[in-house]
Amino acid sequence: MESIFHEKQEGSLCAQHCLNNLLQGEYFTPVDLSSIAHQLDEEERMRMAEGGVTSEEYRTFLQQPSGNMDDSGFFSIQVISNALGVWGLELILFNSREYQRMMINPINEKAFICNYKDHWFTVRKLGQQWFNLNSLLTGPELISDTYLALFLAQLQQEGYSIFVIRGNLPDCEAEQILRIMRVEQRQRPKLIGEEAAAAQSSGGQGGVSAQRALEVEPGLDAGVVDEDEEALRKAIALSREDMEVEDEEADLRRAIQLSMLGATSTSNSLEPKDVDVTQTMGSTQPPAIPPEMPANTQKENLSAEELRRKRQAYFDRQSQQLAQGNQNTGAPSGSTGSEPGGHDAETEHAQ
């Protein structure tokens, strides 16, 4: 592919690129084509002057700009045809009735020139293979024999005018090499604008990546940093949830401890002293009953008001029993006997 001559687009000089890519060399310059255009303009002026230099048509022709070239570098089909005539080449309209009657297979031709509006490009056969030598491409594009007819038909549908090149093209290095070997193209060339846009896009992304790389530790990939940051955010969120749960559990334990202390101050005999508070937090099952506590004691883990009433009822029964004992012995109430707790009655009276 390196041996194939391919001029890339410069300004609006597509006609020059088209001719040089067709002839496979730097055969024409803008000055050469401008000279041909001026020559055509002079020939047209002379024909118009035959009708009279004072005629309205002649004065109008002189006021009009050239139809063979303009300041942008565009050249007409007449300029291209005259330039090819120097090499003994001629153009035939591909979709003309005369050519279509010949029913010639496109792969049997030598080259085509395609035009749409102000753009010209060449499709040429080198060796036994066809190549799209469009100057808007970054390089030659290989076209298979089976795809050539479809390619030309597609151009016609898009509005292109196609011209067949007839005559003997000058010999070139690419022709000599490709006669004895065939080439393969793994990646098709892109349009020059697309390549520039892709380079700018990749450059912009690279600049962002480089800036992010400076913000993190050297040697870390941006994707890895994103994953690490995401994992860190998740870990922080989970730790906050754990802290909230731990705070709620701590508040609950303190509330239970305070309630137990309040119940203990009301009745020391009915509330167990060695209850493991943390045990009740980790399981939904009721806490185990210590061995020294009877089973019915665990059931009496009641509220402070209920404990007060039960304690009052207990002391009332003790007072009734004490009063009955005093009546039987003849001793006045509060002077003899002893309390259930083992204290002497006289000592209690003295107090």
CSV table of C-alpha atoms in Angstrom, one decimal:
chain,number,residue,atom,x,y,z
A,1,MET,CA,0.0,0.0,0.0
A,2,GLU,CA,3.0,2.3,0.5
A,3,SER,CA,3.8,2.2,-3.2
A,4,ILE,CA,0.4,3.7,-4.1
A,5,PHE,CA,0.5,7.4,-4.7
A,6,HIS,CA,-2.3,9.2,-2.8
A,7,GLU,CA,-2.6,13.0,-2.4
A,8,LYS,CA,-4.7,14.1,0.6
A,9,GLN,CA,-7.1,17.0,0.4
A,10,GLU,CA,-5.6,20.6,0.6
A,11,GLY,CA,-8.1,23.4,0.4
A,12,SER,CA,-10.5,22.9,-2.6
A,13,LEU,CA,-7.8,21.4,-4.9
A,14,CYS,CA,-9.7,18.1,-5.3
A,15,ALA,CA,-9.5,18.3,-9.1
A,16,GLN,CA,-5.7,18.4,-8.9
A,17,HIS,CA,-5.7,15.5,-6.3
A,18,CYS,CA,-8.1,13.6,-8.5
A,19,LEU,CA,-5.8,13.9,-11.6
A,20,ASN,CA,-2.6,13.1,-9.8
A,21,ASN,CA,-4.1,10.1,-8.0
A,22,LEU,CA,-5.3,8.9,-11.3
A,23,LEU,CA,-1.9,9.3,-13.0
A,24,GLN,CA,-0.1,8.2,-9.8
A,25,GLY,CA,2.3,11.1,-9.6
A,26,GLU,CA,2.6,14.9,-9.2
A,27,TYR,CA,1.8,15.6,-12.8
A,28,PHE,CA,-0.4,18.7,-12.3
A,29,THR,CA,-0.2,21.8,-10.1
A,30,PRO,CA,-2.8,24.5,-9.4
A,31,VAL,CA,-0.8,26.7,-11.8
A,32,ASP,CA,-1.1,24.2,-14.6
A,33,LEU,CA,-4.8,23.8,-14.2
A,34,SER,CA,-5.3,27.5,-13.9
A,35,SER,CA,-3.5,27.9,-17.3
A,36,ILE,CA,-5.8,25.4,-18.9
A,37,ALA,CA,-8.9,27.2,-17.3
A,38,HIS,CA,-7.7,30.6,-18.7
A,39,GLN,CA,-7.2,29.1,-22.1
A,40,LEU,CA,-10.7,27.7,-22.1
A,41,ASP,CA,-12.1,31.1,-20.9
A,42,GLU,CA,-10.3,32.8,-23.8
A,43,GLU,CA,-11.6,30.3,-26.3
A,44,GLU,CA,-15.2,30.9,-25.0
A,45,ARG,CA,-14.6,34.7,-25.2
A,46,MET,CA,-13.5,34.5,-28.8
A,47,ARG,CA,-16.6,32.5,-29.7
A,48,MET,CA,-18.9,35.0,-28.0
A,49,ALA,CA,-17.1,37.9,-29.8
A,50,GLU,CA,-18.0,36.4,-33.1
A,51,GLY,CA,-21.5,37.6,-32.5
A,52,GLY,CA,-20.3,41.2,-32.0
A,53,VAL,CA,-18.3,42.8,-29.2
A,54,THR,CA,-21.0,45.4,-28.8
A,55,SER,CA,-23.8,42.9,-28.3
A,56,GLU,CA,-25.5,42.5,-25.0
A,57,GLU,CA,-24.6,38.8,-24.8
A,58,TYR,CA,-20.9,39.6,-25.1
A,59,ARG,CA,-21.0,42.3,-22.5
A,60,THR,CA,-22.9,40.0,-20.1
A,61,PHE,CA,-20.3,37.2,-20.7
A,62,LEU,CA,-17.5,39.6,-19.8
A,63,GLN,CA,-19.2,40.5,-16.5
A,64,GLN,CA,-19.7,36.9,-15.4
A,65,PRO,CA,-17.0,35.1,-13.5
A,66,SER,CA,-15.2,32.2,-15.1
A,67,GLY,CA,-17.1,28.9,-15.3
A,68,ASN,CA,-13.9,26.8,-15.5
A,69,MET,CA,-12.3,27.8,-12.1
A,70,ASP,CA,-12.8,30.0,-9.1
A,71,ASP,CA,-10.7,31.5,-6.3
A,72,SER,CA,-11.2,28.4,-4.0
A,73,GLY,CA,-9.3,26.1,-6.4
A,74,PHE,CA,-12.3,24.4,-8.1
A,75,PHE,CA,-11.9,23.4,-11.7
A,76,SER,CA,-14.6,22.3,-14.2
A,77,ILE,CA,-15.0,19.1,-16.0
A,78,GLN,CA,-13.7,20.8,-19.1
A,79,VAL,CA,-10.4,21.6,-17.4
A,80,ILE,CA,-10.1,18.0,-16.3
A,81,SER,CA,-10.9,16.7,-19.7
A,82,ASN,CA,-8.3,18.9,-21.4
A,83,ALA,CA,-5.7,18.0,-18.8
A,84,LEU,CA,-6.3,14.3,-19.5
A,85,GLY,CA,-6.2,15.0,-23.2
A,86,VAL,CA,-2.5,15.8,-22.8
A,87,TRP,CA,-2.0,12.1,-21.9
A,88,GLY,CA,-4.2,10.9,-24.7
A,89,LEU,CA,-7.0,10.0,-22.2
A,90,GLU,CA,-10.7,10.7,-22.7
A,91,LEU,CA,-13.8,10.7,-20.5
A,92,ILE,CA,-17.0,8.8,-21.1
A,93,LEU,CA,-20.1,9.3,-19.0
A,94,PHE,CA,-20.7,6.1,-17.2
A,95,ASN,CA,-24.5,6.3,-17.0
A,96,SER,CA,-25.0,7.5,-20.6
A,97,ARG,CA,-27.1,5.4,-22.9
A,98,GLU,CA,-24.2,4.8,-25.3
A,99,TYR,CA,-22.0,3.3,-22.6
A,100,GLN,CA,-24.8,1.3,-21.0
A,101,ARG,CA,-25.6,-0.4,-24.3
A,102,MET,CA,-22.1,-1.8,-24.3
A,103,MET,CA,-22.9,-3.7,-21.1
A,104,ILE,CA,-19.3,-3.6,-20.0
A,105,ASN,CA,-18.5,-5.1,-16.6
A,106,PRO,CA,-16.9,-2.3,-14.5
A,107,ILE,CA,-14.1,-4.6,-13.4
A,108,ASN,CA,-12.9,-4.7,-17.0
A,109,GLU,CA,-12.3,-0.9,-17.0
A,110,LYS,CA,-9.1,0.9,-15.9
A,111,ALA,CA,-10.3,3.8,-13.8
A,112,PHE,CA,-13.3,6.1,-13.0
A,113,ILE,CA,-13.5,9.7,-12.1
A,114,CYS,CA,-16.4,10.6,-9.8
A,115,ASN,CA,-17.9,14.1,-9.2
A,116,TYR,CA,-20.5,15.5,-6.8
A,117,LYS,CA,-21.0,19.2,-6.7
A,118,ASP,CA,-17.5,20.6,-6.2
A,119,HIS,CA,-15.7,17.4,-5.3
A,120,TRP,CA,-13.7,15.1,-7.6
A,121,PHE,CA,-12.0,11.8,-6.8
A,122,THR,CA,-10.6,8.8,-8.6
A,123,VAL,CA,-11.3,5.0,-8.4
A,124,ARG,CA,-8.5,3.1,-10.2
A,125,LYS,CA,-7.4,-0.4,-10.9
A,126,LEU,CA,-3.8,-1.2,-9.9
A,127,GLY,CA,-2.5,-4.6,-10.8
A,128,GLN,CA,-5.6,-6.8,-10.4
A,129,GLN,CA,-7.2,-4.8,-7.5
A,130,TRP,CA,-9.4,-1.7,-7.3
A,131,PHE,CA,-8.7,1.2,-5.0
A,132,ASN,CA,-10.7,4.2,-3.9
A,133,LEU,CA,-8.2,7.1,-4.1
A,134,ASN,CA,-10.5,9.8,-2.6
A,135,SER,CA,-8.4,12.6,-1.3
A,136,LEU,CA,-10.7,13.0,1.6
A,137,LEU,CA,-9.6,9.6,2.9
A,138,THR,CA,-6.5,9.1,5.1
A,139,GLY,CA,-5.2,6.5,2.6
A,140,PRO,CA,-6.2,4.3,-0.3
A,141,GLU,CA,-9.2,2.1,0.2
A,142,LEU,CA,-9.2,-1.4,-1.2
A,143,ILE,CA,-12.4,-2.3,-3.2
A,144,SER,CA,-13.1,-6.0,-4.1
A,145,ASP,CA,-14.3,-6.9,-7.6
A,146,THR,CA,-17.6,-8.0,-6.3
A,147,TYR,CA,-18.2,-4.8,-4.4
A,148,LEU,CA,-17.1,-2.4,-7.3
A,149,ALA,CA,-20.4,-2.5,-9.1
A,150,LEU,CA,-22.3,-1.9,-5.9
A,151,PHE,CA,-20.0,0.9,-5.0
A,152,LEU,CA,-20.6,2.7,-8.3
A,153,ALA,CA,-24.3,2.1,-8.1
A,154,GLN,CA,-24.3,3.6,-4.6
A,155,LEU,CA,-22.5,6.7,-5.8
A,156,GLN,CA,-25.1,7.2,-8.6
A,157,GLN,CA,-27.9,7.0,-6.0
A,158,GLU,CA,-26.1,9.7,-4.0
A,159,GLY,CA,-26.1,12.0,-7.0
A,160,TYR,CA,-22.5,11.5,-8.3
A,161,SER,CA,-21.6,11.8,-11.9
A,162,ILE,CA,-19.2,9.0,-12.9
A,163,PHE,CA,-16.9,9.1,-15.9
A,164,VAL,CA,-15.0,6.2,-17.4
A,165,ILE,CA,-11.3,6.7,-18.3
A,166,ARG,CA,-10.4,5.4,-21.7
A,167,GLY,CA,-6.8,5.3,-23.0
A,168,ASN,CA,-3.5,4.1,-21.7
A,169,LEU,CA,-2.5,5.4,-18.3
A,170,PRO,CA,1.1,6.1,-17.6
A,171,ASP,CA,3.1,3.3,-16.0
A,172,CYS,CA,3.8,3.6,-12.2
A,173,GLU,CA,5.5,1.8,-9.4
A,174,ALA,CA,2.3,0.6,-7.8
A,175,GLU,CA,1.1,-1.0,-11.0
A,176,GLN,CA,4.4,-2.9,-11.4
A,177,ILE,CA,4.3,-4.2,-7.8
A,178,LEU,CA,0.6,-5.1,-7.7
A,179,ARG,CA,0.9,-7.1,-11.0
A,180,ILE,CA,2.9,-9.7,-9.2
A,181,MET,CA,1.3,-9.6,-5.7
A,182,ARG,CA,-2.0,-8.8,-4.0
A,183,VAL,CA,-2.5,-6.8,-0.9
A,184,GLU,CA,-4.9,-7.1,2.0
A,185,GLN,CA,-6.4,-4.3,4.0
A,186,ARG,CA,-7.3,-5.1,7.6
A,187,GLN,CA,-8.5,-1.7,8.6
A,188,ARG,CA,-10.3,0.6,6.2
A,189,PRO,CA,-9.1,4.3,6.1
A,190,LYS,CA,-11.2,7.0,7.7
A,191,LEU,CA,-12.2,10.4,6.4
A,192,ILE,CA,-9.7,13.0,7.3
A,193,GLY,CA,-12.3,15.0,9.3
A,194,GLU,CA,-13.2,11.9,11.3
A,195,GLU,CA,-9.6,11.1,12.1
A,196,ALA,CA,-9.0,14.7,13.3
A,197,ALA,CA,-12.2,14.5,15.4
A,198,ALA,CA,-11.2,11.2,16.9
A,199,ALA,CA,-7.7,12.5,17.7
A,200,GLN,CA,-9.2,15.6,19.3
A,201,SER,CA,-11.6,13.5,21.3
A,202,SER,CA,-8.9,11.1,22.5
A,203,GLY,CA,-6.7,14.0,23.3
A,204,GLY,CA,-9.4,15.7,25.4
A,205,GLN,CA,-10.1,12.5,27.2
A,206,GLY,CA,-6.4,11.9,27.7
A,207,GLY,CA,-6.1,15.4,29.2
A,208,VAL,CA,-8.9,14.7,31.7
A,209,SER,CA,-7.4,11.4,32.6
A,210,ALA,CA,-4.0,13.0,33.1
A,211,GLN,CA,-5.5,15.7,35.3
A,212,ARG,CA,-7.3,13.0,37.4
A,213,ALA,CA,-4.1,11.0,37.6
A,214,LEU,CA,-2.3,14.0,39.1
A,215,GLU,CA,-5.0,14.2,41.8
A,216,VAL,CA,-4.5,10.6,42.9
A,217,GLU,CA,-1.5,8.5,43.7
A,218,PRO,CA,0.9,8.0,40.8
A,219,GLY,CA,0.6,4.6,39.0
A,220,LEU,CA,-3.1,4.2,39.7
A,221,ASP,CA,-5.5,3.8,36.8
A,222,ALA,CA,-8.5,6.0,36.7
A,223,GLY,CA,-10.9,3.0,36.6
A,224,VAL,CA,-9.2,1.5,39.7
A,225,VAL,CA,-9.5,4.9,41.5
A,226,ASP,CA,-13.2,5.0,40.7
A,227,GLU,CA,-13.7,1.5,42.1
A,228,ASP,CA,-11.7,2.3,45.2
A,229,GLU,CA,-13.7,5.5,45.8
A,230,GLU,CA,-17.0,3.6,45.3
A,231,ALA,CA,-15.9,0.8,47.8
A,232,LEU,CA,-14.8,3.5,50.3
A,233,ARG,CA,-18.2,5.2,50.1
A,234,LYS,CA,-20.0,1.9,50.6
A,235,ALA,CA,-17.8,1.1,53.6
A,236,ILE,CA,-18.5,4.5,55.2
A,237,ALA,CA,-22.2,4.0,54.7
A,238,LEU,CA,-22.1,0.6,56.3
A,239,SER,CA,-20.1,1.8,59.2
A,240,ARG,CA,-22.6,4.6,59.8
A,241,GLU,CA,-25.4,2.1,59.8
A,242,ASP,CA,-23.5,-0.1,62.3
A,243,MET,CA,-22.8,3.0,64.5
A,244,GLU,CA,-26.5,3.9,64.5
A,245,VAL,CA,-27.4,0.3,65.4
A,246,GLU,CA,-24.8,0.2,68.2
A,247,ASP,CA,-26.1,3.6,69.5
A,248,GLU,CA,-29.7,2.2,69.6
A,249,GLU,CA,-28.6,-0.9,71.4
A,250,ALA,CA,-26.6,1.0,73.9
A,251,ASP,CA,-29.6,3.3,74.6
A,252,LEU,CA,-31.8,0.2,75.0
A,253,ARG,CA,-29.3,-1.5,77.4
A,254,ARG,CA,-29.1,1.7,79.6
A,255,ALA,CA,-32.9,1.9,79.7
A,256,ILE,CA,-33.2,-1.7,80.8
A,257,GLN,CA,-30.5,-1.3,83.4
A,258,LEU,CA,-32.3,1.8,84.8
A,259,SER,CA,-35.6,0.0,84.9
A,260,MET,CA,-34.0,-2.9,86.7
A,261,LEU,CA,-32.4,-0.6,89.2
A,262,GLY,CA,-35.8,1.0,89.9
A,263,ALA,CA,-37.4,-2.4,90.4
A,264,THR,CA,-34.5,-3.5,92.7
A,265,SER,CA,-34.9,-0.5,94.9
A,266,THR,CA,-38.6,-1.4,95.3
A,267,SER,CA,-38.1,-5.1,96.1
A,268,ASN,CA,-34.8,-6.8,96.5
A,269,SER,CA,-36.3,-10.2,97.1
A,270,LEU,CA,-38.3,-10.5,93.9
A,271,GLU,CA,-35.9,-9.2,91.2
A,272,PRO,CA,-32.9,-11.4,90.1
A,273,LYS,CA,-29.5,-9.7,90.6
A,274,ASP,CA,-27.4,-11.5,88.0
A,275,VAL,CA,-29.4,-11.0,84.8
A,276,ASP,CA,-27.1,-10.6,81.8
A,277,VAL,CA,-28.5,-7.6,80.0
A,278,THR,CA,-26.4,-8.1,76.8
A,279,GLN,CA,-27.8,-11.6,76.5
A,280,THR,CA,-31.2,-10.2,75.8
A,281,MET,CA,-29.9,-8.0,73.1
A,282,GLY,CA,-28.5,-10.6,70.8
A,283,SER,CA,-31.4,-13.0,70.7
A,284,THR,CA,-35.2,-12.8,70.5
A,285,GLN,CA,-35.5,-15.7,73.0
A,286,PRO,CA,-36.2,-14.8,76.7
A,287,PRO,CA,-33.1,-14.9,79.0
A,288,ALA,CA,-32.3,-18.1,80.8
A,289,ILE,CA,-33.4,-18.4,84.4
A,290,PRO,CA,-30.5,-18.8,86.9
A,291,PRO,CA,-30.4,-22.1,88.7
A,292,GLU,CA,-30.9,-20.6,92.2
A,293,MET,CA,-34.1,-18.8,91.2
A,294,PRO,CA,-37.4,-20.7,91.2
A,295,ALA,CA,-39.4,-20.8,88.0
A,296,ASN,CA,-42.3,-18.8,89.4
A,297,THR,CA,-39.9,-15.9,90.5
A,298,GLN,CA,-39.0,-15.3,86.8
A,299,LYS,CA,-42.7,-14.9,86.0
A,300,GLU,CA,-43.1,-12.2,88.7
A,301,ASN,CA,-40.8,-9.8,86.9
A,302,LEU,CA,-43.6,-7.2,87.0
A,303,SER,CA,-43.9,-3.5,87.0
A,304,ALA,CA,-42.9,-1.4,90.0
A,305,GLU,CA,-46.6,-0.6,90.8
A,306,GLU,CA,-47.4,-4.3,90.8
A,307,LEU,CA,-44.4,-5.1,93.0
A,308,ARG,CA,-45.5,-2.4,95.5
A,309,ARG,CA,-49.0,-3.9,95.8
A,310,LYS,CA,-47.7,-7.4,96.3
A,311,ARG,CA,-45.2,-6.2,98.9
A,312,GLN,CA,-48.0,-4.3,100.7
A,313,ALA,CA,-50.2,-7.4,100.7
A,314,TYR,CA,-47.3,-9.4,102.1
A,315,PHE,CA,-46.8,-7.0,105.0
A,316,ASP,CA,-50.5,-6.9,105.7
A,317,ARG,CA,-50.5,-10.6,106.1
A,318,GLN,CA,-47.5,-10.5,108.4
A,319,SER,CA,-49.2,-7.8,110.5
A,320,GLN,CA,-52.4,-9.9,110.8
A,321,GLN,CA,-50.4,-12.9,111.9
A,322,LEU,CA,-48.5,-10.8,114.5
A,323,ALA,CA,-51.8,-9.4,115.9
A,324,GLN,CA,-53.3,-12.9,116.3
A,325,GLY,CA,-50.2,-14.1,118.1
A,326,ASN,CA,-50.3,-11.2,120.6
A,327,GLN,CA,-54.0,-11.9,121.4
A,328,ASN,CA,-53.2,-15.5,122.1
A,329,THR,CA,-50.4,-14.7,124.5
A,330,GLY,CA,-52.0,-11.6,126.0
A,331,ALA,CA,-49.1,-9.3,125.0
A,332,PRO,CA,-49.9,-5.9,123.7
A,333,SER,CA,-49.4,-5.2,120.1
A,334,GLY,CA,-45.9,-4.0,119.2
A,335,SER,CA,-44.4,-4.9,122.7
A,336,THR,CA,-43.6,-8.6,122.4
A,337,GLY,CA,-42.9,-11.1,119.6
A,338,SER,CA,-40.5,-10.7,116.7
A,339,GLU,CA,-40.7,-9.6,113.1
A,340,PRO,CA,-40.2,-12.2,110.3
A,341,GLY,CA,-36.9,-10.6,109.6
A,342,GLY,CA,-35.6,-11.8,113.0
A,343,HIS,CA,-35.5,-8.4,114.8
A,344,ASP,CA,-36.4,-8.2,118.5
A,345,ALA,CA,-39.7,-6.5,119.2
A,346,GLU,CA,-38.4,-4.4,122.1
A,347,THR,CA,-35.5,-3.2,119.9
A,348,GLU,CA,-38.0,-2.2,117.2
A,349,HIS,CA,-40.2,-0.4,119.8
A,350,ALA,CA,-37.2,1.5,121.2
A,351,GLN,CA,-36.4,2.6,117.7
